[in-house]
Each structure stands twice: as C-alpha cells, then as structure tokens.
Short mmCIF file of C-alpha atoms in Angstrom, two decimals:
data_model
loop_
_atom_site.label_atom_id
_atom_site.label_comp_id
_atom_site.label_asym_id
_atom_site.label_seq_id
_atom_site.Cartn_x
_atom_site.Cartn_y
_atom_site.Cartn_z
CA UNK A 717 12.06 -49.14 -2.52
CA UNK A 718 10.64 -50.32 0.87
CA UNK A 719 10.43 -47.69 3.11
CA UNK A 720 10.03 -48.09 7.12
CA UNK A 721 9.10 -44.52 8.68
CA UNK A 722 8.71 -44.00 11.92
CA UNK A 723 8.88 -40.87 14.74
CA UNK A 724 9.24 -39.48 18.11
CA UNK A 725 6.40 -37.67 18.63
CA UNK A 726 3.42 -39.85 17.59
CA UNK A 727 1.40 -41.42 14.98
CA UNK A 728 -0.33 -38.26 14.53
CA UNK A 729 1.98 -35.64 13.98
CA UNK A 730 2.03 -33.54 11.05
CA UNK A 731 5.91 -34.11 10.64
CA UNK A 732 5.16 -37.98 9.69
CA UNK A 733 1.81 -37.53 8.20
CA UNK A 734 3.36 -34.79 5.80
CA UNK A 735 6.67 -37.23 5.48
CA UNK A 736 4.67 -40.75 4.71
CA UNK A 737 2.84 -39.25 2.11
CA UNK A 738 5.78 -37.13 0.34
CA UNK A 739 7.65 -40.37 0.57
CA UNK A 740 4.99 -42.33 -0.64
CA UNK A 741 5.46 -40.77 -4.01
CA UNK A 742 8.65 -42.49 -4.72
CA UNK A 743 8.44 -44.93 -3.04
CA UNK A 744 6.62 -47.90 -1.06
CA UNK A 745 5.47 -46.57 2.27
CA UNK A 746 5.15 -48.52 6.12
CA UNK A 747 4.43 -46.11 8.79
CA UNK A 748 4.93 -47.72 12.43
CA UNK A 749 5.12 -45.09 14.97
CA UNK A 750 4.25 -44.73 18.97
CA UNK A 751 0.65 -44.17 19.91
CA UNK A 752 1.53 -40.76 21.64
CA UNK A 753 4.30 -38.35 21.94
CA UNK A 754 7.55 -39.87 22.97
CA UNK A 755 10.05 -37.47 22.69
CA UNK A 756 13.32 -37.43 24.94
CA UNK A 757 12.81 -41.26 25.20
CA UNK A 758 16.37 -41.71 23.90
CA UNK A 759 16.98 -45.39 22.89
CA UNK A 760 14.55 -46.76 25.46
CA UNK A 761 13.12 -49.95 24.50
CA UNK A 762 10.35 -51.90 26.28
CA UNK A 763 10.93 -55.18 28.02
CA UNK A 764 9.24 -55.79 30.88
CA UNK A 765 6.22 -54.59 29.19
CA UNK A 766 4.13 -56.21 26.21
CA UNK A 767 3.88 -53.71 23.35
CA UNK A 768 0.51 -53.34 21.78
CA UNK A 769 -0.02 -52.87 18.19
CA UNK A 770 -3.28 -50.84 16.15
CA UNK A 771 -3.85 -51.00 13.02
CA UNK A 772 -4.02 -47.17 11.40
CA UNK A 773 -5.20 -45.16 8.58
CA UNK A 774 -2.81 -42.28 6.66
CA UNK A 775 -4.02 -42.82 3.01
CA UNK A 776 -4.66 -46.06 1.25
CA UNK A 777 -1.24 -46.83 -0.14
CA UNK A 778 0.35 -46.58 3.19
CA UNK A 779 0.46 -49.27 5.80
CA UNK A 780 0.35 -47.81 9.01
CA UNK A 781 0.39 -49.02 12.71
CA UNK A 782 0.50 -47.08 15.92
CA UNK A 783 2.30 -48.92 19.42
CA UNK A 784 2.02 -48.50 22.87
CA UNK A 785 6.49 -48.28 22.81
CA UNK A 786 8.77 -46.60 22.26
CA UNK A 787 10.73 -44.76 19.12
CA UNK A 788 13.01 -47.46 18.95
CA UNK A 789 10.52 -50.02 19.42
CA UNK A 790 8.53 -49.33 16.36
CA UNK A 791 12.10 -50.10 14.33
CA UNK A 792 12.81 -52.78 16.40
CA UNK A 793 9.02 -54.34 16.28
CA UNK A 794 8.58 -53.26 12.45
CA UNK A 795 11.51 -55.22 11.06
CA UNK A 796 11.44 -58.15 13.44
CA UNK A 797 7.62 -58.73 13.80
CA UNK A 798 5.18 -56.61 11.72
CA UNK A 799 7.13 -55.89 8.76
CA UNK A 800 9.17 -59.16 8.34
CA UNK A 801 7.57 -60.63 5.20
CA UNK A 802 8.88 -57.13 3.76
CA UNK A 803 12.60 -56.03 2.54
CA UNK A 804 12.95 -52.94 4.22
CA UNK A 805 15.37 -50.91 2.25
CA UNK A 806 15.34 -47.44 4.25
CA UNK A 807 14.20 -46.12 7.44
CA UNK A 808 13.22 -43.00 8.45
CA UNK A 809 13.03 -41.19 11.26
CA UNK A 810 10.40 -37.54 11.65
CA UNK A 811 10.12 -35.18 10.59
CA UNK A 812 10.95 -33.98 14.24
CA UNK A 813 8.79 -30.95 15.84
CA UNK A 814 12.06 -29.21 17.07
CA UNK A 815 15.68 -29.57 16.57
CA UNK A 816 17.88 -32.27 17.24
CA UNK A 817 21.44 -30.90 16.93
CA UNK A 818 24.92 -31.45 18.84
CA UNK A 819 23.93 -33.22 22.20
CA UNK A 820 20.24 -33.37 22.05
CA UNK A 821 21.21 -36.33 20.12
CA UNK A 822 21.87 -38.06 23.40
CA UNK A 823 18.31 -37.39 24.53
CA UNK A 824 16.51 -37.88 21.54
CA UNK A 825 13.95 -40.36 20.04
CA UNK A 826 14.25 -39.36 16.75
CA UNK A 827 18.21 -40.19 15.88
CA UNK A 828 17.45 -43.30 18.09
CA UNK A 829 14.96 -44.81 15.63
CA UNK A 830 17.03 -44.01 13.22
CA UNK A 831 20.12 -45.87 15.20
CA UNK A 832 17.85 -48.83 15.77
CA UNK A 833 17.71 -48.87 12.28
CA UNK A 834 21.45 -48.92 11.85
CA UNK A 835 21.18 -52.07 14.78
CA UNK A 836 18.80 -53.85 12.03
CA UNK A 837 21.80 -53.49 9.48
CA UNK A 838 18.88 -50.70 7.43
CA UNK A 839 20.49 -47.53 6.44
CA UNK A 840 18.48 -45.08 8.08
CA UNK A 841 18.10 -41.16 8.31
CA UNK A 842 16.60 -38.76 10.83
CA UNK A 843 15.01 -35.71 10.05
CA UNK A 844 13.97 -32.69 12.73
CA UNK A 845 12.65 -29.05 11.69
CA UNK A 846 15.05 -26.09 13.52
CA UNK A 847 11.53 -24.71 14.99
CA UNK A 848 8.43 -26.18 17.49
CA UNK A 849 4.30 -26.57 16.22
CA UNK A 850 4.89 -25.36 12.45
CA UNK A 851 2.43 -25.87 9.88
CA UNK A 852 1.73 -28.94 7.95
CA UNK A 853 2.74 -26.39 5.04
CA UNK A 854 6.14 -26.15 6.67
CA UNK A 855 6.74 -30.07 6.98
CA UNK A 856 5.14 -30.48 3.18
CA UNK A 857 8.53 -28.66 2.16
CA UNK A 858 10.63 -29.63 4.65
CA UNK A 859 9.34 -33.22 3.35
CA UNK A 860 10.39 -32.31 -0.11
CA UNK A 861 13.92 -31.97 1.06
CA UNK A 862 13.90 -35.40 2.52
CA UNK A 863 12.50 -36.75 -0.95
CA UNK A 864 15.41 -35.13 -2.46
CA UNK A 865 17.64 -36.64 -0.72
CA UNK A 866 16.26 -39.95 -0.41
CA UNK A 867 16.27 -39.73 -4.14
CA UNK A 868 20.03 -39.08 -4.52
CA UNK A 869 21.37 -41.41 -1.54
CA UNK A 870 19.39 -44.26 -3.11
CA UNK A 871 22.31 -45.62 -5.56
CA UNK A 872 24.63 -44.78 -2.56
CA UNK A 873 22.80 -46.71 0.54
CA UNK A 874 26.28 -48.26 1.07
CA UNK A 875 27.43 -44.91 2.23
CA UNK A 876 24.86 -45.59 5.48
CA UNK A 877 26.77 -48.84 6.30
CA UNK A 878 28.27 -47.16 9.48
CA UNK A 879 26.68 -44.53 10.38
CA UNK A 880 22.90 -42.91 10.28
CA UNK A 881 22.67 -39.57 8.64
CA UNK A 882 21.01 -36.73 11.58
CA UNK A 883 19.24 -33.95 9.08
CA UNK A 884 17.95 -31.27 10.55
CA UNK A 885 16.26 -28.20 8.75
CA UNK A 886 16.64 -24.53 9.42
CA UNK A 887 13.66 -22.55 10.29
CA UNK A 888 14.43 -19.70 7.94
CA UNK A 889 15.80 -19.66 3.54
CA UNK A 890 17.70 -22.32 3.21
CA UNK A 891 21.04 -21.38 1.53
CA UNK A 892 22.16 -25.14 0.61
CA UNK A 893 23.08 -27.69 2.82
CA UNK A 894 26.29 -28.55 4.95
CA UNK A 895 27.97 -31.88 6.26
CA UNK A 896 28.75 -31.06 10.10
CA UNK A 897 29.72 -33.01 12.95
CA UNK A 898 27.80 -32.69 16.16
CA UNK A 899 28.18 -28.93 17.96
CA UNK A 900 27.62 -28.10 21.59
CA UNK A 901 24.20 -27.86 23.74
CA UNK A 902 24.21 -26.90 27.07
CA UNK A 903 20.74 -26.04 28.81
CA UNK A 904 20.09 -23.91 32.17
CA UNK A 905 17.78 -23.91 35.17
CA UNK A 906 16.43 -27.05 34.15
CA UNK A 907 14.45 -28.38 37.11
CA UNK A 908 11.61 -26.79 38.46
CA UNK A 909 10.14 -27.80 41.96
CA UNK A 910 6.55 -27.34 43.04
CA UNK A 911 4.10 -28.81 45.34
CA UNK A 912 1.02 -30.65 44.03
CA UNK A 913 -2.66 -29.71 45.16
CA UNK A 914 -1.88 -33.12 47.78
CA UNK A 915 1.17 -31.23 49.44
CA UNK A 916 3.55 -33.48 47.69
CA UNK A 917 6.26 -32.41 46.30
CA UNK A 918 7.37 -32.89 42.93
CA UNK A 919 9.64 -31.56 39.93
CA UNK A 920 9.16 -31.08 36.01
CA UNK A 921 12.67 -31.19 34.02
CA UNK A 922 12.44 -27.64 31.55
CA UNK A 923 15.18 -25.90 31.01
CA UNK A 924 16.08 -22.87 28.10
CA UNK A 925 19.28 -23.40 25.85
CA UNK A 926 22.58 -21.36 26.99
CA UNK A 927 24.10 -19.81 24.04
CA UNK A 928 27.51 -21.52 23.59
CA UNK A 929 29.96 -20.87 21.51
CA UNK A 930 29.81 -23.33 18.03
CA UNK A 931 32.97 -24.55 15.76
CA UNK A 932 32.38 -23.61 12.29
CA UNK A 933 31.63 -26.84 11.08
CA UNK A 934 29.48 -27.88 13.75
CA UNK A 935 25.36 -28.89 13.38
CA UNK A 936 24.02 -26.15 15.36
CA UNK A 937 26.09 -23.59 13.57
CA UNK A 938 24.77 -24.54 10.31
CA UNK A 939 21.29 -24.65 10.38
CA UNK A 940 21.82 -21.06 13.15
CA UNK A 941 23.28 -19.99 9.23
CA UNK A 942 20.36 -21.29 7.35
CA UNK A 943 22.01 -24.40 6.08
CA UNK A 944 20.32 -27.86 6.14
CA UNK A 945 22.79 -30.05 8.15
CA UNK A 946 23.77 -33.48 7.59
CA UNK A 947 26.14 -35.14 10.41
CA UNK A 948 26.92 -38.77 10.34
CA UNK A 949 26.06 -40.37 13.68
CA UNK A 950 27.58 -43.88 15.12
CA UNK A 951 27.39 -45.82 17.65
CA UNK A 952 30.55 -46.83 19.00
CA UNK A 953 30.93 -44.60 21.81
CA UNK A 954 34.81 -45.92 23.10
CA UNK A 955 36.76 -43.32 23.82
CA UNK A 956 39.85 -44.42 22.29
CA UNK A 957 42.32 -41.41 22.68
CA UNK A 958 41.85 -42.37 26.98
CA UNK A 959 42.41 -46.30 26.03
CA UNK A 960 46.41 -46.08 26.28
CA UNK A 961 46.22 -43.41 29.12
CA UNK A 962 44.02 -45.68 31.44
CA UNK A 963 46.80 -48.63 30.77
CA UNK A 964 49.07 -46.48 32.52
CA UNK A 965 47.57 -45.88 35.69
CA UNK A 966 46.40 -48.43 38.43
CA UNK A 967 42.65 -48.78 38.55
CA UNK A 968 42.61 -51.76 40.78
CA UNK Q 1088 33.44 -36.94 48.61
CA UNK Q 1089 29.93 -36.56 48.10
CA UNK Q 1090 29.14 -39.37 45.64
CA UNK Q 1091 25.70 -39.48 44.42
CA UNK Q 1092 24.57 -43.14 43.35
CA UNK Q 1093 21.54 -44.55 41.18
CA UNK Q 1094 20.78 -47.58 39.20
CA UNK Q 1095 18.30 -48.65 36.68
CA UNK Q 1096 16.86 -51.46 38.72
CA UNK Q 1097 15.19 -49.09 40.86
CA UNK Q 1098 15.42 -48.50 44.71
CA UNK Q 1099 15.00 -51.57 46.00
CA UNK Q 1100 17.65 -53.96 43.79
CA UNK Q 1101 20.43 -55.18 45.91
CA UNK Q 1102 22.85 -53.58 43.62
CA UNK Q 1103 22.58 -50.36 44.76
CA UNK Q 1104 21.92 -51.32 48.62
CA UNK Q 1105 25.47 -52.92 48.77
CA UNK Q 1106 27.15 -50.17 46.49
CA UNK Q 1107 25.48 -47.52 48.43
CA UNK Q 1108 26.21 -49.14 51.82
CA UNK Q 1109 29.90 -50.42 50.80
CA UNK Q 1110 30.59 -46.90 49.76
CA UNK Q 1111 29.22 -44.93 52.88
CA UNK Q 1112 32.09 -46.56 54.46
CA UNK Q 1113 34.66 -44.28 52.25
CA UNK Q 1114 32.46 -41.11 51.77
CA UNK Q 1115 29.17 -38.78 52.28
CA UNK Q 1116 26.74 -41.28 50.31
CA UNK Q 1117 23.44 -39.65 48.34
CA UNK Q 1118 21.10 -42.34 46.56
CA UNK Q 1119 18.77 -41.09 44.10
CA UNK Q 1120 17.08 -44.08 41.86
CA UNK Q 1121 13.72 -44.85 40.03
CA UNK Q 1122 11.00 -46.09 42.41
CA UNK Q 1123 10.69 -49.40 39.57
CA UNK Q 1124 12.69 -51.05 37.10
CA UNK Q 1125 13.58 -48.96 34.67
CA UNK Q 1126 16.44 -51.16 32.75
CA UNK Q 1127 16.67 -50.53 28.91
CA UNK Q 1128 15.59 -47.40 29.38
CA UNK Q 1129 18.29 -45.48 27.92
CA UNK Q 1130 19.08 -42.01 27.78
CA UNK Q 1131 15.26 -41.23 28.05
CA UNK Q 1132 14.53 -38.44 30.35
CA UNK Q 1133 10.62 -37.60 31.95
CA UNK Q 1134 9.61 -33.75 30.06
CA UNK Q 1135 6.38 -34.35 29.54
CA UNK Q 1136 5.35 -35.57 33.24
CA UNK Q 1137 6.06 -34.13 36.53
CA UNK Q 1138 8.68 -36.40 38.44
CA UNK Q 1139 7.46 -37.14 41.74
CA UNK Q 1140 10.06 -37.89 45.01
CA UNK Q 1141 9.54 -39.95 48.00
CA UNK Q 1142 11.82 -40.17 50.59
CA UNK Q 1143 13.31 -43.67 51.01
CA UNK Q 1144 15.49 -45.75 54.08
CA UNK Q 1145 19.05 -47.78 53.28
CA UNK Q 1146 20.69 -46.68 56.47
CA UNK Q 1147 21.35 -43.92 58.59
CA UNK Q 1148 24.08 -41.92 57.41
CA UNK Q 1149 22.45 -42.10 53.31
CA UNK Q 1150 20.30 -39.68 52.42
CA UNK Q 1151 18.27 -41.41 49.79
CA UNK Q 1152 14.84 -40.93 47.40
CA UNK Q 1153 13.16 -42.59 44.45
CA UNK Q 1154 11.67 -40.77 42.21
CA UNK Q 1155 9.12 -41.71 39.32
CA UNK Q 1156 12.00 -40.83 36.55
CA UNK Q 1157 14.51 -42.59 34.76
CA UNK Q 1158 18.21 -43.02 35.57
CA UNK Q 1159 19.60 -40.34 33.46
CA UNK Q 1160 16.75 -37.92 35.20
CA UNK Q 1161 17.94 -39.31 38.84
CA UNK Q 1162 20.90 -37.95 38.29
CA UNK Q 1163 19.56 -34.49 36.39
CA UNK Q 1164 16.92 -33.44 39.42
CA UNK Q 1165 19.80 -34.84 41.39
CA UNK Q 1166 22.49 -32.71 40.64
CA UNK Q 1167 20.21 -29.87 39.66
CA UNK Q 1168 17.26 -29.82 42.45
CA UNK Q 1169 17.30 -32.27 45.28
CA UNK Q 1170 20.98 -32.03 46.03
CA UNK Q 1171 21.72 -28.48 44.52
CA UNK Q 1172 23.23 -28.06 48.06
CA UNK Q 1173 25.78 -30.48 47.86
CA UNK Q 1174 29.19 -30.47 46.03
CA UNK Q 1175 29.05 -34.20 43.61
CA UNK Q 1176 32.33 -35.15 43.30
CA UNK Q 1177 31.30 -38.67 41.66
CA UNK Q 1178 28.34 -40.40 40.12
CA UNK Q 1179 28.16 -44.39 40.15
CA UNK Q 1180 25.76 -46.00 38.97
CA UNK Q 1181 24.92 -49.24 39.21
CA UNK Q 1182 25.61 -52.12 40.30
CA UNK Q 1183 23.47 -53.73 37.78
CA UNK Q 1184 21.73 -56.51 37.79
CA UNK Q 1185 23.41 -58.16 34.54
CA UNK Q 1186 26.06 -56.99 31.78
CA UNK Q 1187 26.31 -54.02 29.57
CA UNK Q 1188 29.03 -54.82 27.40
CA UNK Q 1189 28.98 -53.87 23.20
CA UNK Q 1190 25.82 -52.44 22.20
CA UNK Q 1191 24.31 -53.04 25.12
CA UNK Q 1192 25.25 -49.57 26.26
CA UNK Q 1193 23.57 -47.61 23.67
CA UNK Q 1194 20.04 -49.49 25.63
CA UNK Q 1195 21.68 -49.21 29.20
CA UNK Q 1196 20.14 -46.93 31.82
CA UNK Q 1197 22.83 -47.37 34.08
CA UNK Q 1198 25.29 -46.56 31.76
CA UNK Q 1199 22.86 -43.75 30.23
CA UNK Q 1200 22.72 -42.31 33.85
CA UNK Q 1201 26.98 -42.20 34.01
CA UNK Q 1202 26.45 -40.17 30.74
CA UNK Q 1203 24.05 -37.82 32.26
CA UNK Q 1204 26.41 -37.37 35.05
CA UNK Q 1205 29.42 -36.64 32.33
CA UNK Q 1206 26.53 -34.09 30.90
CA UNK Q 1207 26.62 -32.06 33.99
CA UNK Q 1208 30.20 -32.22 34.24
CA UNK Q 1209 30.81 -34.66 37.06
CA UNK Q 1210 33.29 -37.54 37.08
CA UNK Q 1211 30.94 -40.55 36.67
CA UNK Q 1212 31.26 -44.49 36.49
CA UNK Q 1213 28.77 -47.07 35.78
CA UNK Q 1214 29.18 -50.67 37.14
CA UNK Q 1215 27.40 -54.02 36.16
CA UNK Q 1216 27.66 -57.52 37.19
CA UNK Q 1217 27.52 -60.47 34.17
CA UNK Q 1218 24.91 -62.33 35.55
CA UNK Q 1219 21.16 -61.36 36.57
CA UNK Q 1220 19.44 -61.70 40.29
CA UNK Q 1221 22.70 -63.30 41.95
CA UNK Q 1222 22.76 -62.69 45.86
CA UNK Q 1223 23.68 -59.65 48.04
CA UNK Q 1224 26.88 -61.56 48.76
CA UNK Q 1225 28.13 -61.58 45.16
CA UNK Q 1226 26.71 -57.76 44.77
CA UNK Q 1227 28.67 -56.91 48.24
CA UNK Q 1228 31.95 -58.28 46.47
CA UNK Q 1229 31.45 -56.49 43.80
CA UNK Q 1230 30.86 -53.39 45.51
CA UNK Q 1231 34.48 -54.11 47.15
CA UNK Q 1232 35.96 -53.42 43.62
CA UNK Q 1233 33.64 -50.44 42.77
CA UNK Q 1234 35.31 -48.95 46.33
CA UNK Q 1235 38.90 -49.94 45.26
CA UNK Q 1236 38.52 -48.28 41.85
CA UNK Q 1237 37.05 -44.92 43.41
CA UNK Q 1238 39.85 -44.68 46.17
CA UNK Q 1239 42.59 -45.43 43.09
CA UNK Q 1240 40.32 -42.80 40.59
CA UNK Q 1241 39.73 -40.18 43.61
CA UNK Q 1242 43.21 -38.50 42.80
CA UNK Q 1243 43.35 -38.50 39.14
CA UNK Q 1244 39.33 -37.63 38.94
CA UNK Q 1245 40.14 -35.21 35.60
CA UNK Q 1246 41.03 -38.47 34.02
CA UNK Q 1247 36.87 -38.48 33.76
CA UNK Q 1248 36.74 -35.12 32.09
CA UNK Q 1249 35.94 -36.52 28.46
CA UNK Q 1250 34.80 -40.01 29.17
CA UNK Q 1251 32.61 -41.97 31.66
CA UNK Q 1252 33.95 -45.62 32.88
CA UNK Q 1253 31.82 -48.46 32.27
CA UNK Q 1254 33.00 -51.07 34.21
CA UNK Q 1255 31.50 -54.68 34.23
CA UNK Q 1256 32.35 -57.24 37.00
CA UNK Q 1257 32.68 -60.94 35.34
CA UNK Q 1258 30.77 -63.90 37.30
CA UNK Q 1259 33.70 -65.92 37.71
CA UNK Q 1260 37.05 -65.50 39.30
CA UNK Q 1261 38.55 -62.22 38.99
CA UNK Q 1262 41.74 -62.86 37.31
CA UNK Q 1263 42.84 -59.15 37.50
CA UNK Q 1264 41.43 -55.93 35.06
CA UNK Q 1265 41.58 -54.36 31.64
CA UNK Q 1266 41.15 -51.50 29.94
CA UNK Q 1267 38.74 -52.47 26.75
CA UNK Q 1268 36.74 -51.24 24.06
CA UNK Q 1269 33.17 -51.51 23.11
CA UNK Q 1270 32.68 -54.59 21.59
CA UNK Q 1271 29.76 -56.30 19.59
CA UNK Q 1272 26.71 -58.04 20.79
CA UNK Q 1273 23.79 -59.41 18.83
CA UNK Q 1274 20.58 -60.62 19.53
CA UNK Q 1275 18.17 -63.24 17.53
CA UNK Q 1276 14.17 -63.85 17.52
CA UNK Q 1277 14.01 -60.95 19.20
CA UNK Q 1278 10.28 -60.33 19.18
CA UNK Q 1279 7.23 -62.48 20.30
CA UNK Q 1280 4.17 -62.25 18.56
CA UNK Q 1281 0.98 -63.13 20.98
CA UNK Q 1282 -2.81 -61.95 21.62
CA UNK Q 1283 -3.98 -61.21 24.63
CA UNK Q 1284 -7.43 -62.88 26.63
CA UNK Q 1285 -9.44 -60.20 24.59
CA UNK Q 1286 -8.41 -61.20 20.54
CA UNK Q 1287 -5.78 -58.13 20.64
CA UNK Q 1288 -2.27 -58.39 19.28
CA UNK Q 1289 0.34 -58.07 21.21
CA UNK Q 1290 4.41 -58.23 21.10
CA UNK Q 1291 6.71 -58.61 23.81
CA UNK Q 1292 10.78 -57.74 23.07
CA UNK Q 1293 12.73 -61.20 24.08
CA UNK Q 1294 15.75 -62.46 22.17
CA UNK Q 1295 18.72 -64.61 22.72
CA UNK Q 1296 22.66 -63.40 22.45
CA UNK Q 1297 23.94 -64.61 19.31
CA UNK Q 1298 27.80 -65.91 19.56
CA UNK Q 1299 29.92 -62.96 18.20
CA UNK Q 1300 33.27 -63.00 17.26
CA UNK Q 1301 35.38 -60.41 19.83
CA UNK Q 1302 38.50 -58.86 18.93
CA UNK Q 1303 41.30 -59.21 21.73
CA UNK Q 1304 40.95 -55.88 23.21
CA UNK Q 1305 36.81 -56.00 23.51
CA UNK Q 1306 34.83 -55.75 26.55
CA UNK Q 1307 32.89 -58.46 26.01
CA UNK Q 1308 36.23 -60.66 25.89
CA UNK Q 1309 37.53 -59.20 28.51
CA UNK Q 1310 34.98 -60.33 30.85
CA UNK Q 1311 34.05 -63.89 29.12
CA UNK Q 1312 37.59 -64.18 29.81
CA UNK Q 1313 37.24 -63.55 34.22
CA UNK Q 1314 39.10 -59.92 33.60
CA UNK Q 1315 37.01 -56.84 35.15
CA UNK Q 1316 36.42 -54.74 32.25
CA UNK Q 1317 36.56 -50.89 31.98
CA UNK Q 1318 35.61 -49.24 29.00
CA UNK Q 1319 36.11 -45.30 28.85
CA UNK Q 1320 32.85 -44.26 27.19
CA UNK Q 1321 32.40 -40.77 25.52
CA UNK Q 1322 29.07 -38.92 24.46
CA UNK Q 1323 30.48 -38.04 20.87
CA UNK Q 1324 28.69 -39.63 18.36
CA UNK Q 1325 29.63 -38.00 14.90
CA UNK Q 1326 30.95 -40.46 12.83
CA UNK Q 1327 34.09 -38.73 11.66
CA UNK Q 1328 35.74 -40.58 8.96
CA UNK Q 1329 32.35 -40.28 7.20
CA UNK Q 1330 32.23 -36.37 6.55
CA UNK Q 1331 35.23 -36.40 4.08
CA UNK Q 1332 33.28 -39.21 1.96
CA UNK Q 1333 30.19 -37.22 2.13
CA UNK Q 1334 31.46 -33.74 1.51
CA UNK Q 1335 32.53 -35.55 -2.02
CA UNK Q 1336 28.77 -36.55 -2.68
CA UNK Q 1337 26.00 -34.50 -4.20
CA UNK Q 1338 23.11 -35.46 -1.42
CA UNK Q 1339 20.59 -32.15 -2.43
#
C-alpha cells in the first residue's frame, strides 16, 4: 500500500514522526505536511498565494516534504502535484496533539486533510490523542492503534467511499473501541482583549470547554469512558429535514 | 435588528459595502470583516496569533472594523468581544464575490462565517453572487434580495435554529427562487507546478470546473438555471447510515 500522511500541526511533530514511521512498517510511506503548526485552519486552502515546497528528512524509506499551506493543501498538493506519479491508496491524517471530537471537527485541520482526501476520491482517516504535548512514547502506541486498524480496514477501503473515519484516542486504558457519531462542544469566555506595548488594541481567541451534557453514543462520551472512537464524517452538509419546511414559507 | 455583517473578501469588496449599506436602510447595521482577502479560507479561526482591530468608515450610521482574522473569527470576537454590548439578531455574510454552490462550501469563508454565527447560536445567512468582480450596481441588486429575504425571515427567525441559509444570486435574470440541496462540483489540473527567480519550487492551487451532472433539486442547477438558490446548511457532519455498517466490522 501507498500511504499519503499528512497533519495539522507541522512537519515536526511527534504525532506524525511517531505515525510515518509505525506506518512505514506495513506499508509504503509519503509524508507531506505544513512547515509549522496549523491547527484550527479548518479546510482553508491557499489561492492567492504560491505554496512552497522543501524537501525533508524522517528516515530513509520515507519521502517527506514540508509546505508553506495549509492541512488541506498538503492532500490537495500531494495527490495533484508531488505525489502524482504515485497510487495513493490511503491517507492519513495526525496523530493530532489534542482532541478532535463533536464540533471541533468544524474547526479542525486534522479531519480536514483527511476530508480533502475524501475530495481526491482516497479513503482517508484522522487520528487525534484525547490529551495536549504527550510523549513520543504516548504517540508510539497510540500509532500502534492506527497500524491496527489500517491493517484490518485494508480489504474493506470500500467502506471509506463516503465518508472519512475521525479516530480519536483516550488519554487513559483503553477499554476497546466504539463507533459514535459526533457529540456536543461548546467553549466559554473565548476572547480575550488587551492592549499591545503600541497602545493598540487587540484580541487572542482562548476559550476553556463548558461541560455539556453527551448522548451515549456520542464521540466525546466515548473516549471521556476510555474508549477509542471511530465516527464516520461526510461532507454533505444539506439540511434535509428543513428542505420541505422552507417550500412552505415565502422567502422572496 | 442588530445584524452583524462580514465577508471573506475583506473590508473593502463591494459586496459587503452595498449589503451593509442596503441593509442600514432596514436595521442597526455592525460590519466586522478581514482587513484582506481571505476567500477559501474556511472554517479556520486565528489561536495562535493575536487578532488585531482597526476601526474602519462605510457610512455614518455603521459601526464597522477589520480585523487581521478570518471570517468565521469576525464573527467569534464579534459576537463575543467587540459587540458583546449589542443584542445580534442576524449574521449575513457575504455578498461574495463569486458562487459557493456543492463543495464549494466545505472551502467557503463566507459560508464558514454563517456557520460560526449558527455556532454561537444566532440566526445566520450567507449570500454569493455567480460571477467574480461584477460592478457595485449588480452587488446593489443583489443586496435588494438579501433585504427582501431578511424582512420575509425576520418573523419566522427560529426557522434558523438548526441550519444556516446559503443563498447564491445567479448572474442572469432572476426567474424567481428555490429551495435546493448541496450539489456537486469538481475541479481539474488543479495545481501548477513552477520555480521561482531563485531555482525554488513552487505550486500555486488553480483549476478549472469540470461539467457535473446535477440532480433536479441541486443548487448548482438551480442557479445555472436563473433561480436564486437557498440551501439550508447544517454543521452535522457524522455520516449516519455508516455506523450500522461499521458496528458489524471488526476495525481493532
């Protein structure tokens, strides 16, 4: 197998470091990820910039470039451009420093390489660790996991024809793993404002997570359980339960 | 109303001038947009740089600012800092300066900023026009329909309370509106390979629409066809005909 991997927060994070070269035992590795940290870049992709491409070194049976763009980019630029003398079989996305459960999925560059990768008709999987800075240690088992299932999805790709699997990977023993569908996220106080040493004013988005109340088979819920979860994510976003209730009103 | 408005074309496109001005005429106008063009930005918010704000001129009774952000953070330091005062009642966005029909949306940051708007729970539309740097006169038309549509949608606002509208204004005669789904849009030789005056390599993200074929009911049709087309767009992504098939798999 061909396998595209790519991430969110940068060519040199453990998570893909520890990911490539898991993978790389199974399997034939091309790493193209963004320069520096991109996360919350959502499915931004750059077009009214050019998008420039180093060559870069993980271990010598892994191809590896670095961008100036974004998550999406490197999927989009990989199969079109750098990687199109190769038959990509698989992308991956991570292993994500931090979660990426219910609507984080909105915000996040991880599950939107892995959607760009269900755009390039590639079935493609995203992978994010429950838990911020952990050891390479921690993402060398975590990685495992994603070998694992790599491994038994590989007869099965067809599954991935419409939809990209979001995997993310409690922090704590995990029990086994769960399929979910996206839970609830909700986040408070989330702008600060301060002045800079100028006297202008500006503001940094933050924000901590509100505890909200989770369905039982939701994403958050299961890895707050110790489950890995596994939700299948598209990309048609019509509302189709408000379809026939719009016909019946006057809009214009 | 207070109706906060921002774009993805940034401060300056005539899109938002005429929305923002056409709509002052109905109700308490805010404009908060990216000081550049930010188009195909998507859902990316600014978390690991501060955000700054300028104040900016339309006319006298709009309060407006740029800020260095994105769309979808326009609306978040909107809502949650700048205008924390202020009781939103609706966010448009738009108009933009081209389509965002199909797939389209899951790039858009005019759409992506309606979504951030659903996120913190206010009513929200995005509009776009289907053709790119027409003049303020077409823009000012256009902006007549936005205004129609919020003075039909200001009474039955909870209509908004599980979707966003994405609404795209055809470049033809309007022969009247419907209610659509997503539908499908494809791109070809998307990426240019060049180097740059110094032996680097470079790529730039191009591409040409590929002819798709549209079902009746798509958005895409709807507007190839001179109809005003308005999608209702929702932020759930799981992919829920997919977790009975997987729950029957062994995946780890």
């Amino acid at each position: 197998m061909n396998i595209l991997i790519t991430n969110d927060d940068g060519i040199r994070a453990d998570g893909i470091i520890e990911l490539a070269k898991t993978v790389a035992t199974i399997a034939n590795v091309y790493v193209i990820a963004p320069e520096t940290q991109k996360s919350a870049t959502g499915h931004a992709i750059t077009i009214h910039n050019p998008i420039m491409v180093n060559e870069e070194f993980i271990q010598e049976n892994i191809k590896a470039y670095s961008i100036s763009g974004t998550p999406a980019d490197c999927v989009k630029v990989g199969i079109e451009a750098l990687l199109k003398d190769v038959k990509i079989d698989l992308v991956l996305s991570g292993i994500n420093n931090g979660p990426n459960l219910g609507e984080d999925v909105i915000y996040s560059g991880t599950v939107s390489a892995a959607i760009e990768g269900f755009i390039q008709k590639k079935p493609s999987i995203a992978f994010s660790y429950d838990e911020f800075n952990v050891s390479k240690e921690v993402y060398l088992k975590a990685a495992d996991y994603a070998v694992e299932l790599v491994n038994n999805m590989k007869d099965k790709l067809h599954l991935l024809d419409d939809c990209v699997l979001n995997v993310n990977i409690p922090n704590k023993e995990v029990k086994g793993y769960k399929i979910t569908k996206l839970g609830t996220r909700e986040y408070e106080n989330d702008v600060i404002e301060r002045v800079n040493p100028h006297g202008k004013k500006y503001l940094w988005i933050g924000g901590r997570m509100k505890e909200t109340k989770q369905e039982e088979d939701s994403d958050v819920k299961a890895v707050n359980d110790g489950y890995i979860s596994i939700t299948p994510v598209n990309i048609d976003m019509t509302c189709r339960k408000k379809i026939d209730i719009l016909k019946n009103e006057k809009l214009l």
